[in-house]
Amino acid sequence: MQQLTGQVKELDFKSETYKDAYSRINAIVIEGEQEAHENYITLAQLLPESHDELIRLSKMESRHKKGFEACGRNLQVTPDLEFAKEFFSGLHQNFQTAAAEGKVVTCLLIQSLIIECFAIAAYNIYIPVADDFARKITEGVVKEEYSHLNFGEVWLKEHFTEAKAELELANRQNLPIVWKMLNQVEGDAHTMAMEKDALVEDFMIQYGEALSNIGFTTRDIMRLSAYGLIA
Ligand code: Y39
Ligand code: FE
Ligand code: FE
Ligand code: FE
């Protein structure tokens, strides 16, 4: 019912209401792509055997950022980058701390699983309700995000036995942050015809599938997912 309403509602991309919401969501995406760019450079240093592939991913992220900056300019919206920096600060801090301690498993969980699944969910839900210009950009971007998620899945699957305990702890520390982030943008997302329920559903499907591909059992996945609910 919710989703049907979202699809039918006529969006006025030039209205002040839409542009105000867009100034925050667009900034989140721009800041997220910038941080993803930096995170893959850090990961390239932590994983010399995958250095070149990770640098390739980091370059994709800066192209994504440029694409979304163009989406903002197209709607004559100034992104609220200060809001976006604050929005990402929890995950950013946890990634930096883990990187400084050489905890590559935690870094991969934060960037390649949690943040990529968040991006894939948001972009999938956005595409049907985006303006024509942003839809084309986002369709190109989301395909690449799947390849970033895949990098994390493959690496963590290959190191599953040694990584399992660190993954569980990192999940417990970071999944609640994602729910807080979603709650913060629920209103702006709604203004753009993106419903929170749909975002949560898509995120949990992507994240659960990723955990399954890495080697977690259904029972593990249920337990790991439940940590989101205590945010
Ligand atoms: O790997 C990536 O490219 C991810 C950094 C980009 C983050 C996108 C974050 C999207 C959240 C949007 C929330 C809208 C409700
Ligand atoms: Fe609604
Ligand atoms: Fe990206
Ligand atoms: Fe990405």
PDB file of C-alpha atoms and ligand atoms in Angstrom:
ATOM      1  CA  MET A   1       0.000   0.000   0.000  1.00  0.00           C
ATOM      2  CA  GLN A   2       2.784   2.365   1.036  1.00  0.00           C
ATOM      3  CA  GLN A   3       4.797   1.506  -2.024  1.00  0.00           C
ATOM      4  CA  LEU A   4       1.818   1.919  -4.361  1.00  0.00           C
ATOM      5  CA  THR A   5       1.219   5.413  -2.955  1.00  0.00           C
ATOM      6  CA  GLY A   6       4.896   6.227  -3.518  1.00  0.00           C
ATOM      7  CA  GLN A   7       4.784   5.208  -7.147  1.00  0.00           C
ATOM      8  CA  VAL A   8       1.563   7.057  -7.953  1.00  0.00           C
ATOM      9  CA  LYS A   9       2.413  10.298  -6.131  1.00  0.00           C
ATOM     10  CA  GLU A  10       3.435  12.958  -8.645  1.00  0.00           C
ATOM     11  CA  LEU A  11       6.891  14.254  -7.710  1.00  0.00           C
ATOM     12  CA  ASP A  12       7.758  17.877  -8.447  1.00  0.00           C
ATOM     13  CA  PHE A  13      11.562  17.789  -8.699  1.00  0.00           C
ATOM     14  CA  LYS A  14      11.643  21.611  -8.881  1.00  0.00           C
ATOM     15  CA  SER A  15       9.575  22.228  -5.734  1.00  0.00           C
ATOM     16  CA  GLU A  16      11.307  23.728  -2.685  1.00  0.00           C
ATOM     17  CA  THR A  17      10.145  20.752  -0.590  1.00  0.00           C
ATOM     18  CA  TYR A  18      11.788  18.223  -2.917  1.00  0.00           C
ATOM     19  CA  LYS A  19      14.960  20.294  -3.322  1.00  0.00           C
ATOM     20  CA  ASP A  20      15.311  20.748   0.438  1.00  0.00           C
ATOM     21  CA  ALA A  21      15.164  16.973   0.991  1.00  0.00           C
ATOM     22  CA  TYR A  22      17.495  16.448  -1.983  1.00  0.00           C
ATOM     23  CA  SER A  23      20.103  18.822  -0.491  1.00  0.00           C
ATOM     24  CA  ARG A  24      20.635  16.298   2.334  1.00  0.00           C
ATOM     25  CA  ILE A  25      20.176  12.977   0.519  1.00  0.00           C
ATOM     26  CA  ASN A  26      22.363  14.104  -2.420  1.00  0.00           C
ATOM     27  CA  ALA A  27      25.025  15.278   0.057  1.00  0.00           C
ATOM     28  CA  ILE A  28      24.943  11.913   1.847  1.00  0.00           C
ATOM     29  CA  VAL A  29      25.530  10.123  -1.420  1.00  0.00           C
ATOM     30  CA  ILE A  30      28.357  12.504  -2.470  1.00  0.00           C
ATOM     31  CA  GLU A  31      30.054  12.240   0.936  1.00  0.00           C
ATOM     32  CA  GLY A  32      29.479   8.460   0.982  1.00  0.00           C
ATOM     33  CA  GLU A  33      31.140   8.060  -2.423  1.00  0.00           C
ATOM     34  CA  GLN A  34      34.073  10.255  -1.312  1.00  0.00           C
ATOM     35  CA  GLU A  35      34.572   8.190   1.865  1.00  0.00           C
ATOM     36  CA  ALA A  36      34.219   4.944  -0.125  1.00  0.00           C
ATOM     37  CA  HIS A  37      36.973   6.241  -2.446  1.00  0.00           C
ATOM     38  CA  GLU A  38      39.258   6.849   0.555  1.00  0.00           C
ATOM     39  CA  ASN A  39      38.305   3.556   2.239  1.00  0.00           C
ATOM     40  CA  TYR A  40      39.318   1.518  -0.834  1.00  0.00           C
ATOM     41  CA  ILE A  41      42.671   3.309  -0.958  1.00  0.00           C
ATOM     42  CA  THR A  42      43.185   2.370   2.718  1.00  0.00           C
ATOM     43  CA  LEU A  43      42.134  -1.229   1.957  1.00  0.00           C
ATOM     44  CA  ALA A  44      44.621  -1.316  -0.945  1.00  0.00           C
ATOM     45  CA  GLN A  45      47.375  -0.544   1.566  1.00  0.00           C
ATOM     46  CA  LEU A  46      46.129  -3.201   3.996  1.00  0.00           C
ATOM     47  CA  LEU A  47      45.795  -5.889   1.272  1.00  0.00           C
ATOM     48  CA  PRO A  48      48.884  -5.672  -0.974  1.00  0.00           C
ATOM     49  CA  GLU A  49      47.840  -8.853  -2.865  1.00  0.00           C
ATOM     50  CA  SER A  50      44.641  -7.059  -4.005  1.00  0.00           C
ATOM     51  CA  HIS A  51      46.221  -3.609  -4.298  1.00  0.00           C
ATOM     52  CA  ASP A  52      45.517  -2.936  -7.974  1.00  0.00           C
ATOM     53  CA  GLU A  53      41.937  -4.211  -7.872  1.00  0.00           C
ATOM     54  CA  LEU A  54      41.167  -2.064  -4.810  1.00  0.00           C
ATOM     55  CA  ILE A  55      42.655   1.032  -6.453  1.00  0.00           C
ATOM     56  CA  ARG A  56      40.384   0.300  -9.432  1.00  0.00           C
ATOM     57  CA  LEU A  57      37.366   0.224  -7.068  1.00  0.00           C
ATOM     58  CA  SER A  58      38.489   3.477  -5.409  1.00  0.00           C
ATOM     59  CA  LYS A  59      38.552   5.164  -8.829  1.00  0.00           C
ATOM     60  CA  MET A  60      35.013   3.946  -9.555  1.00  0.00           C
ATOM     61  CA  GLU A  61      33.888   5.574  -6.297  1.00  0.00           C
ATOM     62  CA  SER A  62      35.274   8.954  -7.317  1.00  0.00           C
ATOM     63  CA  ARG A  63      33.452   8.661 -10.653  1.00  0.00           C
ATOM     64  CA  HIS A  64      30.250   7.897  -8.731  1.00  0.00           C
ATOM     65  CA  LYS A  65      30.810  11.031  -6.673  1.00  0.00           C
ATOM     66  CA  LYS A  66      31.157  13.152  -9.829  1.00  0.00           C
ATOM     67  CA  GLY A  67      27.955  11.635 -11.234  1.00  0.00           C
ATOM     68  CA  PHE A  68      25.940  12.496  -8.142  1.00  0.00           C
ATOM     69  CA  GLU A  69      27.406  16.016  -8.004  1.00  0.00           C
ATOM     70  CA  ALA A  70      26.041  16.458 -11.528  1.00  0.00           C
ATOM     71  CA  CYS A  71      22.609  15.232 -10.328  1.00  0.00           C
ATOM     72  CA  GLY A  72      22.561  17.971  -7.679  1.00  0.00           C
ATOM     73  CA  ARG A  73      23.613  20.662 -10.157  1.00  0.00           C
ATOM     74  CA  ASN A  74      20.955  19.442 -12.607  1.00  0.00           C
ATOM     75  CA  LEU A  75      18.249  20.166  -9.996  1.00  0.00           C
ATOM     76  CA  GLN A  76      19.999  23.389  -8.889  1.00  0.00           C
ATOM     77  CA  VAL A  77      20.468  21.982  -5.397  1.00  0.00           C
ATOM     78  CA  THR A  78      23.409  22.800  -3.109  1.00  0.00           C
ATOM     79  CA  PRO A  79      24.343  19.642  -1.173  1.00  0.00           C
ATOM     80  CA  ASP A  80      24.497  20.032   2.619  1.00  0.00           C
ATOM     81  CA  LEU A  81      27.914  18.424   3.014  1.00  0.00           C
ATOM     82  CA  GLU A  82      28.249  19.354   6.674  1.00  0.00           C
ATOM     83  CA  PHE A  83      25.130  17.329   7.455  1.00  0.00           C
ATOM     84  CA  ALA A  84      26.501  14.442   5.402  1.00  0.00           C
ATOM     85  CA  LYS A  85      29.862  14.382   7.184  1.00  0.00           C
ATOM     86  CA  GLU A  86      28.079  14.182  10.527  1.00  0.00           C
ATOM     87  CA  PHE A  87      25.741  11.509   9.101  1.00  0.00           C
ATOM     88  CA  PHE A  88      28.692   9.230   8.253  1.00  0.00           C
ATOM     89  CA  SER A  89      30.800  10.053  11.317  1.00  0.00           C
ATOM     90  CA  GLY A  90      29.980   6.858  13.271  1.00  0.00           C
ATOM     91  CA  LEU A  91      30.932   4.434  10.503  1.00  0.00           C
ATOM     92  CA  HIS A  92      33.822   6.701   9.481  1.00  0.00           C
ATOM     93  CA  GLN A  93      35.308   6.674  12.994  1.00  0.00           C
ATOM     94  CA  ASN A  94      34.933   2.902  13.335  1.00  0.00           C
ATOM     95  CA  PHE A  95      36.591   2.337   9.935  1.00  0.00           C
ATOM     96  CA  GLN A  96      39.521   4.635  10.840  1.00  0.00           C
ATOM     97  CA  THR A  97      40.043   2.923  14.204  1.00  0.00           C
ATOM     98  CA  ALA A  98      39.955  -0.538  12.632  1.00  0.00           C
ATOM     99  CA  ALA A  99      42.356   0.513   9.857  1.00  0.00           C
ATOM    100  CA  ALA A 100      44.827   1.951  12.391  1.00  0.00           C
ATOM    101  CA  GLU A 101      44.769  -1.410  14.198  1.00  0.00           C
ATOM    102  CA  GLY A 102      45.211  -3.322  10.932  1.00  0.00           C
ATOM    103  CA  LYS A 103      41.787  -4.989  11.350  1.00  0.00           C
ATOM    104  CA  VAL A 104      41.131  -5.642   7.689  1.00  0.00           C
ATOM    105  CA  VAL A 105      38.110  -7.888   8.389  1.00  0.00           C
ATOM    106  CA  THR A 106      36.348  -5.069  10.237  1.00  0.00           C
ATOM    107  CA  CYS A 107      37.233  -2.589   7.478  1.00  0.00           C
ATOM    108  CA  LEU A 108      35.809  -4.941   4.845  1.00  0.00           C
ATOM    109  CA  LEU A 109      32.631  -5.520   6.857  1.00  0.00           C
ATOM    110  CA  ILE A 110      32.063  -1.767   7.247  1.00  0.00           C
ATOM    111  CA  GLN A 111      32.827  -0.690   3.654  1.00  0.00           C
ATOM    112  CA  SER A 112      32.297  -3.683   1.376  1.00  0.00           C
ATOM    113  CA  LEU A 113      29.333  -5.260   3.179  1.00  0.00           C
ATOM    114  CA  ILE A 114      27.446  -2.683   5.254  1.00  0.00           C
ATOM    115  CA  ILE A 115      28.042   0.508   3.248  1.00  0.00           C
ATOM    116  CA  GLU A 116      27.767  -1.232  -0.154  1.00  0.00           C
ATOM    117  CA  CYS A 117      24.497  -2.954   0.868  1.00  0.00           C
ATOM    118  CA  PHE A 118      23.183   0.395   2.129  1.00  0.00           C
ATOM    119  CA  ALA A 119      24.110   1.986  -1.208  1.00  0.00           C
ATOM    120  CA  ILE A 120      22.576  -0.842  -3.254  1.00  0.00           C
ATOM    121  CA  ALA A 121      19.316  -0.672  -1.272  1.00  0.00           C
ATOM    122  CA  ALA A 122      19.118   3.125  -1.528  1.00  0.00           C
ATOM    123  CA  TYR A 123      19.943   3.208  -5.253  1.00  0.00           C
ATOM    124  CA  ASN A 124      17.507   0.371  -6.099  1.00  0.00           C
ATOM    125  CA  ILE A 125      14.689   2.150  -4.260  1.00  0.00           C
ATOM    126  CA  TYR A 126      15.641   5.537  -5.766  1.00  0.00           C
ATOM    127  CA  ILE A 127      15.835   4.495  -9.449  1.00  0.00           C
ATOM    128  CA  PRO A 128      12.045   4.158 -10.079  1.00  0.00           C
ATOM    129  CA  VAL A 129      11.312   7.552  -8.447  1.00  0.00           C
ATOM    130  CA  ALA A 130      14.341   9.543  -9.663  1.00  0.00           C
ATOM    131  CA  ASP A 131      14.307  12.361 -12.233  1.00  0.00           C
ATOM    132  CA  ASP A 132      15.388  11.168 -15.704  1.00  0.00           C
ATOM    133  CA  PHE A 133      18.912  12.569 -15.422  1.00  0.00           C
ATOM    134  CA  ALA A 134      19.591  11.047 -11.993  1.00  0.00           C
ATOM    135  CA  ARG A 135      17.980   7.724 -12.949  1.00  0.00           C
ATOM    136  CA  LYS A 136      20.468   7.138 -15.788  1.00  0.00           C
ATOM    137  CA  ILE A 137      23.424   8.012 -13.541  1.00  0.00           C
ATOM    138  CA  THR A 138      22.177   5.838 -10.678  1.00  0.00           C
ATOM    139  CA  GLU A 139      21.516   2.834 -12.936  1.00  0.00           C
ATOM    140  CA  GLY A 140      25.156   2.928 -14.049  1.00  0.00           C
ATOM    141  CA  VAL A 141      26.420   3.329 -10.478  1.00  0.00           C
ATOM    142  CA  VAL A 142      24.408   0.539  -8.843  1.00  0.00           C
ATOM    143  CA  LYS A 143      25.820  -2.092 -11.233  1.00  0.00           C
ATOM    144  CA  GLU A 144      29.326  -1.212 -10.009  1.00  0.00           C
ATOM    145  CA  GLU A 145      28.280  -1.298  -6.340  1.00  0.00           C
ATOM    146  CA  TYR A 146      27.421  -4.995  -6.775  1.00  0.00           C
ATOM    147  CA  SER A 147      31.025  -5.605  -7.861  1.00  0.00           C
ATOM    148  CA  HIS A 148      32.305  -3.830  -4.715  1.00  0.00           C
ATOM    149  CA  LEU A 149      30.062  -5.990  -2.534  1.00  0.00           C
ATOM    150  CA  ASN A 150      31.349  -9.028  -4.433  1.00  0.00           C
ATOM    151  CA  PHE A 151      34.969  -8.162  -3.631  1.00  0.00           C
ATOM    152  CA  GLY A 152      34.196  -8.206   0.102  1.00  0.00           C
ATOM    153  CA  GLU A 153      32.183 -11.420  -0.140  1.00  0.00           C
ATOM    154  CA  VAL A 154      34.902 -13.302  -2.006  1.00  0.00           C
ATOM    155  CA  TRP A 155      37.726 -12.166   0.291  1.00  0.00           C
ATOM    156  CA  LEU A 156      35.771 -12.893   3.482  1.00  0.00           C
ATOM    157  CA  LYS A 157      34.591 -16.276   2.165  1.00  0.00           C
ATOM    158  CA  GLU A 158      38.216 -17.259   1.526  1.00  0.00           C
ATOM    159  CA  HIS A 159      39.176 -16.224   5.073  1.00  0.00           C
ATOM    160  CA  PHE A 160      35.918 -17.205   6.788  1.00  0.00           C
ATOM    161  CA  THR A 161      37.277 -19.455   9.528  1.00  0.00           C
ATOM    162  CA  GLU A 162      39.768 -16.890  10.856  1.00  0.00           C
ATOM    163  CA  ALA A 163      37.449 -13.932  10.206  1.00  0.00           C
ATOM    164  CA  LYS A 164      34.212 -15.231  11.758  1.00  0.00           C
ATOM    165  CA  ALA A 165      34.660 -13.935  15.325  1.00  0.00           C
ATOM    166  CA  GLU A 166      35.842 -10.489  14.163  1.00  0.00           C
ATOM    167  CA  LEU A 167      32.920 -10.286  11.710  1.00  0.00           C
ATOM    168  CA  GLU A 168      30.437 -11.008  14.493  1.00  0.00           C
ATOM    169  CA  LEU A 169      31.901  -8.296  16.723  1.00  0.00           C
ATOM    170  CA  ALA A 170      32.108  -5.758  13.878  1.00  0.00           C
ATOM    171  CA  ASN A 171      28.500  -6.526  12.891  1.00  0.00           C
ATOM    172  CA  ARG A 172      27.377  -5.956  16.454  1.00  0.00           C
ATOM    173  CA  GLN A 173      29.220  -2.625  16.629  1.00  0.00           C
ATOM    174  CA  ASN A 174      28.189  -1.273  13.236  1.00  0.00           C
ATOM    175  CA  LEU A 175      24.746  -2.582  12.266  1.00  0.00           C
ATOM    176  CA  PRO A 176      22.960  -0.498  14.942  1.00  0.00           C
ATOM    177  CA  ILE A 177      24.637   2.608  13.456  1.00  0.00           C
ATOM    178  CA  VAL A 178      23.008   1.874  10.084  1.00  0.00           C
ATOM    179  CA  TRP A 179      19.539   1.826  11.666  1.00  0.00           C
ATOM    180  CA  LYS A 180      20.217   5.171  13.352  1.00  0.00           C
ATOM    181  CA  MET A 181      21.316   6.557   9.977  1.00  0.00           C
ATOM    182  CA  LEU A 182      18.140   5.300   8.305  1.00  0.00           C
ATOM    183  CA  ASN A 183      15.956   6.808  11.018  1.00  0.00           C
ATOM    184  CA  GLN A 184      17.674  10.184  10.513  1.00  0.00           C
ATOM    185  CA  VAL A 185      16.790  10.354   6.818  1.00  0.00           C
ATOM    186  CA  GLU A 186      13.394   8.668   6.921  1.00  0.00           C
ATOM    187  CA  GLY A 187      11.533  11.978   6.452  1.00  0.00           C
ATOM    188  CA  ASP A 188      13.703  13.246   3.574  1.00  0.00           C
ATOM    189  CA  ALA A 189      13.575   9.852   1.878  1.00  0.00           C
ATOM    190  CA  HIS A 190       9.760   9.888   2.179  1.00  0.00           C
ATOM    191  CA  THR A 191       9.633  13.337   0.530  1.00  0.00           C
ATOM    192  CA  MET A 192      11.520  11.768  -2.387  1.00  0.00           C
ATOM    193  CA  ALA A 193       9.027   8.838  -2.480  1.00  0.00           C
ATOM    194  CA  MET A 194      11.484   6.354  -0.947  1.00  0.00           C
ATOM    195  CA  GLU A 195       9.823   4.490   1.906  1.00  0.00           C
ATOM    196  CA  LYS A 196      11.832   3.391   4.928  1.00  0.00           C
ATOM    197  CA  ASP A 197      10.205  -0.058   4.961  1.00  0.00           C
ATOM    198  CA  ALA A 198      11.385  -0.680   1.407  1.00  0.00           C
ATOM    199  CA  LEU A 199      14.921   0.529   2.231  1.00  0.00           C
ATOM    200  CA  VAL A 200      15.131  -1.742   5.276  1.00  0.00           C
ATOM    201  CA  GLU A 201      13.768  -4.712   3.332  1.00  0.00           C
ATOM    202  CA  ASP A 202      16.195  -4.285   0.440  1.00  0.00           C
ATOM    203  CA  PHE A 203      19.138  -3.734   2.809  1.00  0.00           C
ATOM    204  CA  MET A 204      18.350  -6.880   4.821  1.00  0.00           C
ATOM    205  CA  ILE A 205      17.993  -8.974   1.658  1.00  0.00           C
ATOM    206  CA  GLN A 206      21.386  -7.801   0.284  1.00  0.00           C
ATOM    207  CA  TYR A 207      23.156  -8.081   3.638  1.00  0.00           C
ATOM    208  CA  GLY A 208      21.672 -11.476   4.495  1.00  0.00           C
ATOM    209  CA  GLU A 209      22.625 -12.815   1.053  1.00  0.00           C
ATOM    210  CA  ALA A 210      26.163 -11.490   1.492  1.00  0.00           C
ATOM    211  CA  LEU A 211      26.527 -13.152   4.912  1.00  0.00           C
ATOM    212  CA  SER A 212      25.227 -16.389   3.418  1.00  0.00           C
ATOM    213  CA  ASN A 213      27.703 -16.227   0.505  1.00  0.00           C
ATOM    214  CA  ILE A 214      30.559 -15.702   2.981  1.00  0.00           C
ATOM    215  CA  GLY A 215      29.638 -18.858   4.904  1.00  0.00           C
ATOM    216  CA  PHE A 216      27.262 -17.931   7.731  1.00  0.00           C
ATOM    217  CA  THR A 217      24.344 -20.299   8.373  1.00  0.00           C
ATOM    218  CA  THR A 218      20.716 -19.142   8.323  1.00  0.00           C
ATOM    219  CA  ARG A 219      20.724 -19.370  12.101  1.00  0.00           C
ATOM    220  CA  ASP A 220      23.850 -17.128  12.303  1.00  0.00           C
ATOM    221  CA  ILE A 221      22.280 -14.631   9.882  1.00  0.00           C
ATOM    222  CA  MET A 222      19.121 -14.346  12.019  1.00  0.00           C
ATOM    223  CA  ARG A 223      21.256 -13.702  15.103  1.00  0.00           C
ATOM    224  CA  LEU A 224      23.525 -11.190  13.338  1.00  0.00           C
ATOM    225  CA  SER A 225      20.571  -9.320  11.811  1.00  0.00           C
ATOM    226  CA  ALA A 226      18.837  -8.999  15.181  1.00  0.00           C
ATOM    227  CA  TYR A 227      21.526  -6.539  16.345  1.00  0.00           C
ATOM    228  CA  GLY A 228      20.079  -3.964  14.019  1.00  0.00           C
ATOM    229  CA  LEU A 229      16.842  -3.944  15.949  1.00  0.00           C
ATOM    230  CA  ILE A 230      18.372  -2.698  19.210  1.00  0.00           C
ATOM    231  CA  ALA A 231      19.398   0.686  17.743  1.00  0.00           C
TER     232      ALA A 231
HETATM  233  O1  Y39 B   1      30.187   2.213  -1.934  1.00  0.00           O
HETATM  234  C1  Y39 B   1      29.526   3.218  -2.159  1.00  0.00           C
HETATM  235  O2  Y39 B   1      29.582   3.748  -3.248  1.00  0.00           O
HETATM  236  C2  Y39 B   1      28.728   3.777  -1.048  1.00  0.00           C
HETATM  237  C3  Y39 B   1      29.292   4.928  -0.538  1.00  0.00           C
HETATM  238  C4  Y39 B   1      27.979   5.031  -1.120  1.00  0.00           C
HETATM  239  C5  Y39 B   1      27.097   5.384  -0.018  1.00  0.00           C
HETATM  240  C6  Y39 B   1      25.744   5.664  -0.415  1.00  0.00           C
HETATM  241  C7  Y39 B   1      24.931   5.853   0.817  1.00  0.00           C
HETATM  242  C8  Y39 B   1      23.530   5.896   0.434  1.00  0.00           C
HETATM  243  C9  Y39 B   1      22.650   6.208   1.579  1.00  0.00           C
HETATM  244  C10 Y39 B   1      21.490   6.981   1.128  1.00  0.00           C
HETATM  245  C11 Y39 B   1      20.410   7.002   2.136  1.00  0.00           C
HETATM  246  C12 Y39 B   1      19.139   7.352   1.466  1.00  0.00           C
HETATM  247  C13 Y39 B   1      17.950   7.045   2.250  1.00  0.00           C
HETATM  248 FE    FE B   2       3.929   7.461   2.026  1.00  0.00          FE
HETATM  249 FE    FE B   3      29.972   4.016  -5.200  1.00  0.00          FE
HETATM  250 FE    FE B   4      30.875   1.167  -3.734  1.00  0.00          FE
END
